[in-house]
Coordinates of C-alpha atoms and ligand atoms in Angstrom, one line a residue:
M1 CA -67.8 -3.5 58.2
K2 CA -66.2 -4.8 61.5
Y3 CA -63.4 -4.0 62.9
T4 CA -61.3 -6.9 61.6
Q5 CA -62.8 -7.4 58.3
S6 CA -61.4 -3.7 57.4
I7 CA -58.0 -4.4 58.6
F8 CA -58.1 -7.5 56.6
F9 CA -59.0 -5.5 53.5
L10 CA -56.6 -3.5 54.3
F11 CA -54.1 -6.1 54.9
L12 CA -55.0 -7.4 51.5
G13 CA -54.5 -4.1 49.1
I14 CA -51.0 -3.6 51.2
T15 CA -50.1 -7.0 49.7
L16 CA -51.5 -6.8 46.7
F17 CA -49.8 -3.0 46.0
S18 CA -46.3 -4.0 47.1
G19 CA -47.3 -7.3 45.2
C20 CA -47.1 -5.2 42.4
Q21 CA -44.1 -3.2 43.1
K22 CA -41.9 -5.4 43.1
K23 CA -43.5 -6.9 39.9
T24 CA -42.5 -3.7 38.4
E25 CA -39.4 -3.0 39.6
K26 CA -38.3 -6.9 38.9
A27 CA -40.0 -5.3 35.4
K28 CA -37.6 -2.9 35.1
Q29 CA -34.6 -4.9 36.7
E30 CA -35.3 -7.5 33.9
R31 CA -34.2 -4.8 31.3
P32 CA -30.7 -5.8 30.9
N33 CA -27.5 -3.7 32.4
I34 CA -25.5 -2.3 29.3
I35 CA -21.8 -1.9 29.3
F36 CA -19.8 -0.6 27.3
I37 CA -16.3 -1.0 27.1
M38 CA -14.3 1.0 24.4
S39 CA -10.4 1.3 24.2
D40 CA -8.8 3.9 21.8
D41 CA -7.1 2.6 18.5
H42 CA -7.1 -1.4 20.3
A43 CA -5.7 -3.3 17.5
Y44 CA -8.1 -7.2 17.5
Q45 CA -4.6 -7.9 16.8
A46 CA -3.4 -6.6 20.7
I47 CA -6.1 -9.3 21.8
S48 CA -5.5 -12.7 22.7
A49 CA -9.1 -14.6 22.2
Y50 CA -8.1 -13.1 18.4
D51 CA -4.1 -13.0 18.5
N52 CA -1.8 -14.6 20.7
S53 CA 1.3 -14.1 19.0
L54 CA 1.9 -10.6 20.6
I55 CA 0.6 -10.5 24.1
E56 CA -2.1 -12.2 26.0
T57 CA -5.1 -9.7 27.8
P58 CA -6.7 -12.9 30.0
N59 CA -8.6 -10.3 31.4
I60 CA -10.5 -9.2 28.0
D61 CA -10.6 -13.0 27.1
R62 CA -12.7 -13.5 30.0
I63 CA -15.3 -11.8 27.9
A64 CA -15.6 -13.9 24.9
D65 CA -15.1 -17.0 26.8
M66 CA -18.3 -16.4 28.3
G67 CA -20.3 -15.1 24.9
I68 CA -19.3 -14.5 21.5
L69 CA -15.9 -13.1 19.5
F70 CA -17.2 -11.5 16.2
T71 CA -14.2 -12.2 14.0
N72 CA -15.3 -9.9 11.5
A73 CA -17.0 -6.6 13.1
S74 CA -16.0 -2.8 10.6
V75 CA -16.4 0.2 11.2
T76 CA -18.0 3.3 8.8
N77 CA -15.0 5.6 8.7
S78 CA -11.8 4.1 11.1
I79 CA -11.2 7.4 13.0
C80 CA -12.4 7.7 17.0
A81 CA -14.5 10.9 16.9
P82 CA -16.7 10.0 13.5
S83 CA -16.6 6.3 14.9
R84 CA -17.8 7.1 18.7
A85 CA -20.8 9.4 16.4
T86 CA -21.9 6.7 14.8
I87 CA -21.2 5.0 18.0
L88 CA -24.2 6.7 19.9
T89 CA -26.2 7.6 16.6
G90 CA -26.3 5.2 14.8
K91 CA -25.8 7.1 11.7
H92 CA -23.3 7.2 9.4
S93 CA -21.0 9.5 9.3
H94 CA -22.5 11.5 6.1
I95 CA -26.2 11.6 8.3
N96 CA -24.9 12.8 11.7
G97 CA -22.2 15.4 10.4
K98 CA -19.3 14.0 12.4
I99 CA -16.7 12.7 9.2
D100 CA -13.8 14.0 10.7
N101 CA -11.8 14.6 14.4
I102 CA -11.7 18.2 13.7
Y103 CA -15.3 19.7 13.7
P104 CA -17.6 19.6 16.5
F105 CA -20.6 17.1 17.4
D106 CA -23.6 18.5 16.1
T107 CA -25.6 17.7 19.4
T108 CA -28.7 17.7 17.8
N109 CA -28.7 13.9 16.8
V110 CA -30.8 12.0 18.9
T111 CA -27.7 9.1 20.3
F112 CA -29.2 5.8 22.0
P113 CA -28.7 6.9 25.5
Q114 CA -30.8 10.2 25.3
L115 CA -33.2 7.1 24.3
L116 CA -32.3 4.6 26.9
Q117 CA -32.2 7.3 29.6
A118 CA -36.1 8.5 28.8
G119 CA -36.7 5.1 28.6
G120 CA -35.9 4.8 32.3
Y121 CA -32.0 3.7 32.5
Q122 CA -29.8 5.1 34.7
T123 CA -26.5 6.5 32.3
A124 CA -23.3 7.4 33.3
M125 CA -19.8 7.6 31.0
F126 CA -16.2 7.9 32.1
G127 CA -12.9 8.2 30.1
K128 CA -12.4 9.2 26.3
L129 CA -15.0 10.9 24.1
H130 CA -13.7 13.3 22.1
F131 CA -16.2 15.1 20.5
G132 CA -15.4 19.1 21.6
N133 CA -18.6 18.5 23.8
N134 CA -20.3 17.1 26.5
P135 CA -22.3 14.4 26.4
K136 CA -26.7 14.3 26.8
G137 CA -27.7 11.3 27.6
F138 CA -25.7 11.2 31.1
D139 CA -27.4 10.9 34.5
Q140 CA -23.4 11.5 35.0
F141 CA -19.7 11.5 32.9
K142 CA -16.8 12.1 33.8
I143 CA -15.1 12.6 30.7
L144 CA -11.2 13.3 29.1
P145 CA -11.0 16.8 27.1
G146 CA -10.5 16.3 23.6
Q147 CA -7.1 13.3 23.5
G148 CA -7.2 13.6 27.0
N149 CA -3.4 12.5 28.7
Y150 CA -1.7 9.2 30.1
Y151 CA -0.4 10.8 32.9
N152 CA -2.6 12.6 35.5
P153 CA -4.9 13.9 33.5
E154 CA -8.3 16.5 33.7
F155 CA -10.9 16.0 33.4
I156 CA -15.2 17.4 32.7
T157 CA -17.1 16.5 34.9
K158 CA -21.2 16.5 35.2
N159 CA -21.6 18.4 38.5
E160 CA -17.7 18.7 39.4
G161 CA -16.3 21.3 37.1
N162 CA -13.3 20.1 36.0
I163 CA -10.6 18.1 38.0
K164 CA -7.1 17.2 37.8
V165 CA -6.5 13.8 39.0
E166 CA -2.7 12.1 39.9
G167 CA -2.2 9.0 38.5
Y168 CA -2.5 6.8 35.5
V169 CA -5.3 7.6 33.0
T170 CA -6.4 3.8 32.9
D171 CA -6.9 3.1 36.6
I172 CA -8.4 6.4 37.0
V173 CA -11.0 5.6 35.1
T174 CA -11.7 2.4 36.3
D175 CA -11.3 3.6 39.9
M176 CA -14.9 6.3 38.5
T177 CA -15.9 3.4 36.9
L178 CA -16.6 1.0 39.6
D179 CA -16.7 4.7 42.1
W180 CA -19.9 5.0 40.6
L181 CA -21.2 1.7 40.3
E182 CA -20.5 1.2 44.3
N183 CA -22.2 4.5 45.4
E184 CA -24.6 6.3 42.6
R185 CA -25.4 2.6 40.9
K186 CA -29.5 3.3 41.8
K187 CA -30.2 0.1 42.0
E188 CA -33.9 -0.5 41.2
D189 CA -33.6 1.1 38.2
P190 CA -31.7 -0.6 34.6
F191 CA -28.4 0.7 33.7
L192 CA -26.4 2.3 31.1
L193 CA -22.2 2.3 31.6
M194 CA -20.2 3.7 28.6
Y195 CA -16.9 2.7 30.2
L196 CA -14.6 4.8 27.9
H197 CA -10.2 4.4 27.5
K198 CA -8.2 6.7 26.7
A199 CA -5.1 3.9 26.2
P200 CA -3.5 2.9 23.8
H201 CA -3.6 6.3 21.5
R202 CA -0.3 7.7 20.8
A203 CA 1.7 8.3 22.4
W204 CA 1.6 4.8 24.0
Y205 CA 2.9 6.1 27.9
M206 CA 2.3 2.8 30.5
A207 CA 2.1 2.9 33.7
E208 CA 4.9 2.5 35.8
R209 CA 4.6 -0.7 37.0
H210 CA 5.1 -2.4 33.1
L211 CA 8.1 -0.1 32.5
E212 CA 10.4 -2.4 33.8
E213 CA 8.9 -5.9 32.2
F214 CA 7.5 -4.2 28.3
T215 CA 10.9 -2.2 28.0
N216 CA 12.8 -5.5 27.5
K217 CA 10.8 -7.5 25.4
T218 CA 11.2 -8.5 21.7
F219 CA 8.1 -9.3 19.2
R220 CA 7.3 -11.0 16.2
E221 CA 7.5 -8.9 13.3
P222 CA 4.9 -8.4 10.9
A223 CA 4.9 -9.9 7.7
T224 CA 3.8 -6.7 5.6
L225 CA 6.4 -4.6 7.9
F226 CA 8.7 -4.2 5.3
D227 CA 5.8 -3.0 2.2
D228 CA 6.5 -1.2 -0.7
Y229 CA 3.1 0.2 -1.8
S230 CA 3.6 -0.9 -5.4
G231 CA 0.8 -3.1 -6.9
R232 CA -2.3 -0.9 -5.7
T233 CA -2.9 2.9 -6.0
A234 CA -1.4 5.6 -5.2
A235 CA -3.2 5.8 -1.5
A236 CA -0.8 4.0 0.2
G237 CA 2.3 5.0 -0.9
E238 CA 1.3 8.4 0.0
A239 CA 0.1 8.4 3.5
E240 CA 2.5 9.4 6.3
M241 CA 1.5 6.5 8.9
N242 CA 5.8 4.2 8.1
I243 CA 6.8 3.5 11.5
L244 CA 10.1 4.5 9.9
E245 CA 9.3 7.8 8.0
H246 CA 6.8 9.5 9.9
M247 CA 7.0 7.8 13.7
G248 CA 8.6 10.1 15.7
W249 CA 12.0 9.1 17.2
S250 CA 11.9 11.1 20.4
G251 CA 7.9 11.4 20.7
D252 CA 7.0 7.9 19.6
N253 CA 10.0 5.8 20.1
K254 CA 10.8 8.3 23.5
L255 CA 14.5 9.5 22.6
N256 CA 15.5 11.8 24.6
P257 CA 16.0 14.9 22.4
E258 CA 19.5 15.3 23.2
V259 CA 20.4 11.6 22.0
L260 CA 18.8 13.5 18.4
K261 CA 21.3 16.5 18.3
Q262 CA 23.6 14.3 19.5
L263 CA 23.0 12.2 16.4
G264 CA 22.5 14.5 14.2
I265 CA 18.3 13.3 13.3
A266 CA 16.0 15.3 12.2
D267 CA 12.7 16.6 14.0
V268 CA 10.0 14.1 12.4
G269 CA 6.9 16.5 11.2
G270 CA 8.4 19.4 12.8
Y271 CA 7.3 18.9 16.3
D272 CA 8.4 15.0 17.6
T273 CA 11.0 16.5 19.9
T274 CA 8.4 19.0 21.6
R275 CA 6.2 16.4 22.2
F276 CA 8.5 14.6 24.2
I277 CA 9.0 17.6 25.9
A278 CA 6.0 18.1 26.3
Q279 CA 4.6 14.4 27.9
M280 CA 7.8 15.6 30.5
K281 CA 6.6 18.2 32.2
R282 CA 3.2 16.6 33.0
F283 CA 5.7 14.4 34.7
T284 CA 5.9 14.0 38.9
P285 CA 9.3 13.9 39.9
T286 CA 8.8 10.5 40.7
Q287 CA 7.4 9.6 37.4
A288 CA 10.0 11.3 35.6
E289 CA 12.6 9.6 37.8
N290 CA 10.3 6.5 36.6
F291 CA 10.5 7.3 33.4
K292 CA 14.3 8.4 33.3
K293 CA 14.8 4.7 35.0
Y294 CA 13.7 2.6 32.3
Y295 CA 13.9 5.2 28.7
D296 CA 17.5 6.3 29.4
P297 CA 19.7 3.3 28.9
I298 CA 17.3 2.5 25.6
S299 CA 19.3 5.9 24.2
E300 CA 22.3 4.9 25.9
E301 CA 22.2 1.6 23.8
F302 CA 20.6 4.0 21.0
I303 CA 24.0 5.7 20.7
K304 CA 25.8 3.1 20.2
A305 CA 24.0 1.3 17.8
F306 CA 23.0 4.1 15.7
P307 CA 26.2 4.6 13.2
T308 CA 26.3 1.3 12.5
M309 CA 22.6 1.0 11.7
T310 CA 20.8 0.5 8.2
D311 CA 17.4 1.5 7.3
Q312 CA 16.5 -2.2 7.6
D313 CA 18.3 -1.9 11.0
K314 CA 16.4 1.4 11.9
M315 CA 12.9 0.1 11.0
R316 CA 13.0 -3.2 12.7
W317 CA 14.5 -1.0 16.1
K318 CA 11.7 1.4 15.5
Y319 CA 8.9 -1.3 15.8
Q320 CA 10.2 -2.9 18.8
R321 CA 9.8 0.1 20.2
Y322 CA 7.1 0.6 19.4
M323 CA 5.7 -2.4 20.4
Q324 CA 6.6 -2.3 23.7
D325 CA 4.8 1.0 24.4
Y326 CA 1.9 -0.3 22.8
L327 CA 1.6 -3.6 24.1
G328 CA 2.8 -2.4 27.9
T329 CA -0.1 0.2 27.8
I330 CA -2.4 -2.6 27.2
K331 CA -1.6 -4.9 30.0
A332 CA -2.7 -1.9 31.9
V333 CA -6.3 -2.0 29.5
D334 CA -6.7 -5.5 30.2
E335 CA -5.9 -5.8 34.7
N336 CA -8.0 -2.6 35.0
V337 CA -10.7 -4.0 32.6
G338 CA -10.6 -7.0 35.6
R339 CA -11.0 -5.2 38.1
L340 CA -14.6 -5.0 36.6
L341 CA -15.3 -8.2 35.6
D342 CA -14.8 -8.5 39.4
Y343 CA -16.2 -6.6 40.9
L344 CA -19.7 -7.6 38.7
E345 CA -18.8 -10.8 39.6
A346 CA -18.8 -10.0 43.2
N347 CA -21.8 -8.2 43.0
D348 CA -24.3 -10.2 41.2
L349 CA -24.4 -8.2 38.7
M350 CA -23.1 -10.6 35.7
E351 CA -26.8 -12.3 36.1
N352 CA -28.8 -10.1 34.1
T353 CA -25.7 -7.4 32.4
I354 CA -24.5 -7.0 29.0
I355 CA -21.3 -7.0 28.8
V356 CA -19.3 -5.5 25.0
Y357 CA -15.5 -4.9 24.4
T358 CA -14.7 -3.0 21.5
S359 CA -11.9 -0.5 20.0
D360 CA -13.0 2.8 17.9
Q361 CA -11.7 1.6 15.5
G362 CA -8.0 -1.1 14.4
F363 CA -5.2 0.2 14.4
Y364 CA -1.9 -0.4 12.3
L365 CA 1.1 -2.9 14.1
G366 CA 3.7 -2.7 11.6
E367 CA 1.6 -4.6 9.2
H368 CA 2.3 -2.6 5.5
G369 CA 5.0 -0.5 8.0
W370 CA 2.4 1.5 9.0
Y371 CA 1.0 2.8 12.7
D372 CA -2.5 4.5 13.0
K373 CA -5.5 3.8 10.8
R374 CA -7.6 5.7 8.5
F375 CA -7.2 2.7 5.8
I376 CA -10.0 0.5 4.8
Y377 CA -7.6 -2.9 5.2
D378 CA -8.0 -4.9 7.4
E379 CA -6.5 -4.0 10.9
S380 CA -7.9 -0.6 10.6
F381 CA -11.5 -1.0 9.4
K382 CA -11.8 -4.1 11.6
T383 CA -12.2 -3.6 15.3
P384 CA -12.4 -5.8 18.0
L385 CA -15.8 -6.8 19.6
L386 CA -16.2 -8.9 21.8
V387 CA -19.6 -9.8 23.7
A388 CA -21.2 -11.5 26.8
W389 CA -24.2 -11.3 28.2
P390 CA -24.6 -14.6 30.7
G391 CA -27.8 -16.0 30.1
K392 CA -28.3 -15.5 26.5
T393 CA -24.8 -15.9 24.2
K394 CA -23.8 -19.1 24.0
A395 CA -19.9 -19.2 26.3
G396 CA -17.3 -19.6 23.6
T397 CA -18.7 -18.9 20.5
K398 CA -17.2 -17.3 17.2
S399 CA -19.1 -15.3 15.0
D400 CA -18.1 -14.2 11.5
A401 CA -21.2 -12.0 10.5
M402 CA -20.1 -8.8 9.2
V403 CA -21.3 -6.4 11.8
Q404 CA -20.1 -3.0 12.1
N405 CA -20.4 0.2 14.4
L406 CA -23.4 1.4 12.6
D407 CA -25.7 -1.1 14.8
F408 CA -24.9 -0.3 18.6
A409 CA -27.7 2.3 18.8
Q410 CA -30.0 -0.4 17.3
T411 CA -28.9 -3.5 19.2
F412 CA -28.8 -1.1 22.9
L413 CA -32.3 0.0 22.4
D414 CA -34.1 -3.5 21.3
I415 CA -32.6 -5.0 24.4
A416 CA -33.6 -2.3 25.9
G417 CA -37.1 -2.4 25.2
V418 CA -36.4 0.8 23.6
E419 CA -38.0 2.0 19.7
A420 CA -35.8 3.1 17.3
P421 CA -35.5 6.1 15.3
A422 CA -36.4 4.7 11.4
D423 CA -34.0 6.9 10.3
M424 CA -31.1 5.1 12.0
Q425 CA -29.3 2.8 9.6
G426 CA -28.3 0.0 11.7
E427 CA -29.8 -3.5 12.5
S428 CA -30.0 -4.6 15.6
M429 CA -27.3 -7.5 16.7
T430 CA -29.8 -9.8 19.1
P431 CA -30.3 -12.1 17.1
L432 CA -26.6 -12.9 16.4
L433 CA -26.7 -12.6 20.5
T434 CA -29.0 -15.2 20.7
G435 CA -28.5 -17.6 18.4
N436 CA -30.7 -16.8 15.8
E437 CA -28.3 -16.7 13.1
D438 CA -30.2 -17.2 10.1
Q439 CA -32.4 -13.8 10.6
W440 CA -29.0 -11.8 10.5
T441 CA -28.8 -11.7 6.3
R442 CA -26.5 -8.7 5.8
D443 CA -23.6 -9.5 3.1
E444 CA -21.9 -6.6 2.7
V445 CA -21.0 -3.8 4.1
Y446 CA -20.7 0.7 3.2
Y447 CA -17.4 2.0 4.4
H448 CA -16.0 6.3 3.7
Y449 CA -13.8 8.0 5.6
Y450 CA -12.8 11.6 4.7
E451 CA -9.5 13.5 6.5
Y452 CA -8.0 14.4 4.0
P453 CA -5.7 16.6 3.5
A454 CA -4.9 16.0 6.9
E455 CA -2.6 14.1 9.9
H456 CA -1.2 11.2 7.8
M457 CA -2.4 12.2 4.7
V458 CA -4.5 9.3 3.9
N459 CA -6.8 9.8 0.6
R460 CA -10.8 10.3 0.9
H461 CA -12.2 6.5 -0.3
Y462 CA -15.8 4.6 -0.1
A463 CA -16.1 1.4 -0.4
I464 CA -18.5 -1.8 -0.7
V465 CA -16.6 -4.6 1.9
T466 CA -18.4 -8.4 1.1
K467 CA -16.6 -10.8 3.0
D468 CA -14.6 -12.2 -0.1
Y469 CA -14.0 -8.4 -1.5
K470 CA -13.4 -4.5 -2.0
L471 CA -14.0 -2.5 -4.0
I472 CA -12.3 0.9 -3.2
H473 CA -12.4 4.3 -4.9
Y474 CA -9.5 6.5 -4.0
Y475 CA -11.2 10.1 -4.3
Y476 CA -10.5 14.1 -4.4
A477 CA -6.4 14.2 -4.7
I478 CA -6.8 11.5 -7.3
D479 CA -9.3 9.2 -9.1
E480 CA -8.8 5.6 -8.2
W481 CA -10.1 2.4 -8.4
E482 CA -9.3 -0.5 -5.9
L483 CA -10.3 -3.8 -5.9
I484 CA -8.8 -6.5 -3.5
D485 CA -9.6 -10.6 -3.6
R486 CA -10.3 -10.9 0.5
K487 CA -9.6 -14.8 0.1
K488 CA -6.9 -15.0 -2.4
D489 CA -4.5 -12.1 -1.1
P490 CA -5.7 -11.8 2.8
L491 CA -2.5 -9.2 2.9
E492 CA -3.6 -6.8 0.6
L493 CA -0.7 -6.1 -1.8
K494 CA -2.3 -6.5 -4.7
N495 CA -5.5 -4.5 -7.3
V496 CA -7.5 -6.6 -9.0
Y497 CA -9.7 -4.5 -10.3
N498 CA -7.8 -4.4 -13.7
D499 CA -7.1 -8.0 -14.8
S500 CA -9.9 -9.4 -17.3
A501 CA -10.5 -12.1 -14.7
Y502 CA -12.3 -10.3 -12.4
A503 CA -14.8 -8.1 -14.6
E504 CA -18.0 -9.8 -13.8
I505 CA -17.0 -9.1 -10.1
R506 CA -15.9 -6.3 -11.1
K507 CA -19.3 -5.1 -12.4
D508 CA -21.1 -6.6 -9.8
L509 CA -19.6 -5.4 -7.5
H510 CA -19.6 -1.7 -8.6
E511 CA -23.8 -1.8 -8.9
R512 CA -23.5 -3.1 -5.4
L513 CA -22.1 0.0 -4.3
E514 CA -23.8 2.3 -6.1
K515 CA -27.2 0.6 -4.4
L516 CA -25.2 0.8 -1.5
R517 CA -24.1 4.4 -1.2
V518 CA -28.1 5.0 -2.1
K519 CA -29.4 3.1 0.7
Y520 CA -27.5 5.4 2.7
K521 CA -27.9 7.9 0.9
D522 CA -24.1 8.9 0.5
N523 CA -25.0 10.7 -2.6
S524 CA -26.9 14.3 -1.3
E525 CA -26.6 16.9 -0.8
L526 CA -26.4 16.7 2.8
S527 CA -23.0 14.4 2.7
Q528 CA -22.0 17.4 0.3
Q529 CA -22.0 19.7 2.9
Y530 CA -20.5 18.0 5.7
I531 CA -17.6 17.9 2.9
D532 CA -17.4 21.9 2.3
R533 CA -17.7 22.5 5.7
F534 CA -14.6 20.6 6.6
L535 CA -12.9 22.3 3.2
E536 CA -13.3 25.5 4.5
D537 CA -12.2 24.3 7.9
T538 CA -8.9 23.2 6.6
K539 CA -8.1 26.2 4.7
K540 CA -8.1 28.0 7.5
Ligands
SGN601 C1 -3.0 13.0 17.3 C2 -1.9 11.4 16.5 C3 -2.9 11.3 15.1 C4 -3.8 10.8 15.6 C5 -4.8 11.5 15.2 C6 -6.5 10.8 15.4 N1 -1.2 12.0 16.2 O1 -3.5 13.9 16.2 O2 -1.6 10.4 15.0 O3 -3.9 9.7 13.9 O4 -4.6 11.7 17.3 O5 -6.1 9.4 16.9 S1 -0.5 12.6 17.7 O6 1.2 13.7 17.2 O7 -1.2 13.8 18.6 O8 -0.5 11.7 19.1 S2 -8.0 9.4 16.7 O9 -7.6 8.4 17.2 O10 -8.5 10.9 18.1 O11 -9.0 9.3 15.2
CA602 CA1 -9.2 6.1 18.0

């Protein structure tokens, strides 16, 4: 072969080879990046894409503007760590073993991030996990220990040991996330990024920059703020999450403990003032000064108002204080989601990225007089879900499909072209994201809450939920059934289980519920084993 010829073939070879290289890189890149944003206890009532009567969240709303707002998304068990375990495993609590917040997550479970990592995704997690152990399947993580702290939080990190960072948690978790995108992200691989806020979890400490605005706001009251819990089973009345009775004057509503002493107000639950004092100790002197500047005048006004306050006045006062703080924390979440979206836009990352915004469950913002979650009544059972996948999702659309947190694992694996294990229990939401709604057939979901007896005393219950009804069984400490007509009774105030007009519906729902329990294997010894373990734990 002549010299020029061999040069030609060598050149051709190199060209073909680099062409192939480019192709594989492109194929790799074509698999979308996945950004999973989740806040802790973020009620859909506090996202303006759903309802703008409490707060404007223009940045979170941007996700719905680019994609889909799900109006019927729900969780399988409305409490933190169990919801997170369901998200990661694609399995109900009784199968993955994380039925409550107490026992650590069983890390022998296979999670979708592990599968994505094995399938070539770069993976990272920042923020709150709440598992009692570290996440598997992540190339990078910086997580809060347990519930984490709002101010000057500690982090457990993959590569730097335990660290403490001065500042406000929502800003810090975002800084870490942006830093990873900028400096650690491998441009040639698709990535999974889990960006998990602590806010707006109790005890609702907002960023200093929002104190002035939010401590001066007044909010509308929900229709059922003064619910007396009649008309339903004993469970609603037995719960300990009523704003007037169970919310802490100091630990939650930020009255100075001295004020409680002065007015002879009893410490709610025996740890109300302790929680407040512990939080104050976390502040730097400047942060403490700033808090005093805005909260001391509230205490002073309260001293003057208290002698003539009726129970109704107290409920109203506590509700307003609750909303000021809770919504104040959301303001920072929204701003920081905006920072992330801006970064994606500025770095050409919008094109091939699916962005999900959700919460680990919903939350009561005074509905039924409550805060917290756990119950199957809508505000905690349903959870916000906004999904943008530019180019795939139709901008500004809504879906009322009955999707659940159970479905994330299979959705992400499907999108990434990684096979989902056969024992996952959800369904890929891809048809809903790509305009093929007719391929989505689910019209009922299953729910099971376990953590009782425990904080807030919400009885154990399992249920079937359709778009029209909820059939709920409260068991263990009580044995009562509840049937809610969702269309006629959207505020969920009336149990019609024993109303003869519903006899047929009740029978049908009972049959469907039994089938669901068999389908999801919630009639097995496996689930009993976790319940027994929980009972053992609560005795300790
Ligand atoms: C803490 C809160 C509870 C809350 C649980 C679970 N109490 O214990 O109000 O229900 O977390 O929340 S506090 O006094 O410590 O604030 S979860 O989101 O982790 O499930
Ligand atoms: Ca939570």
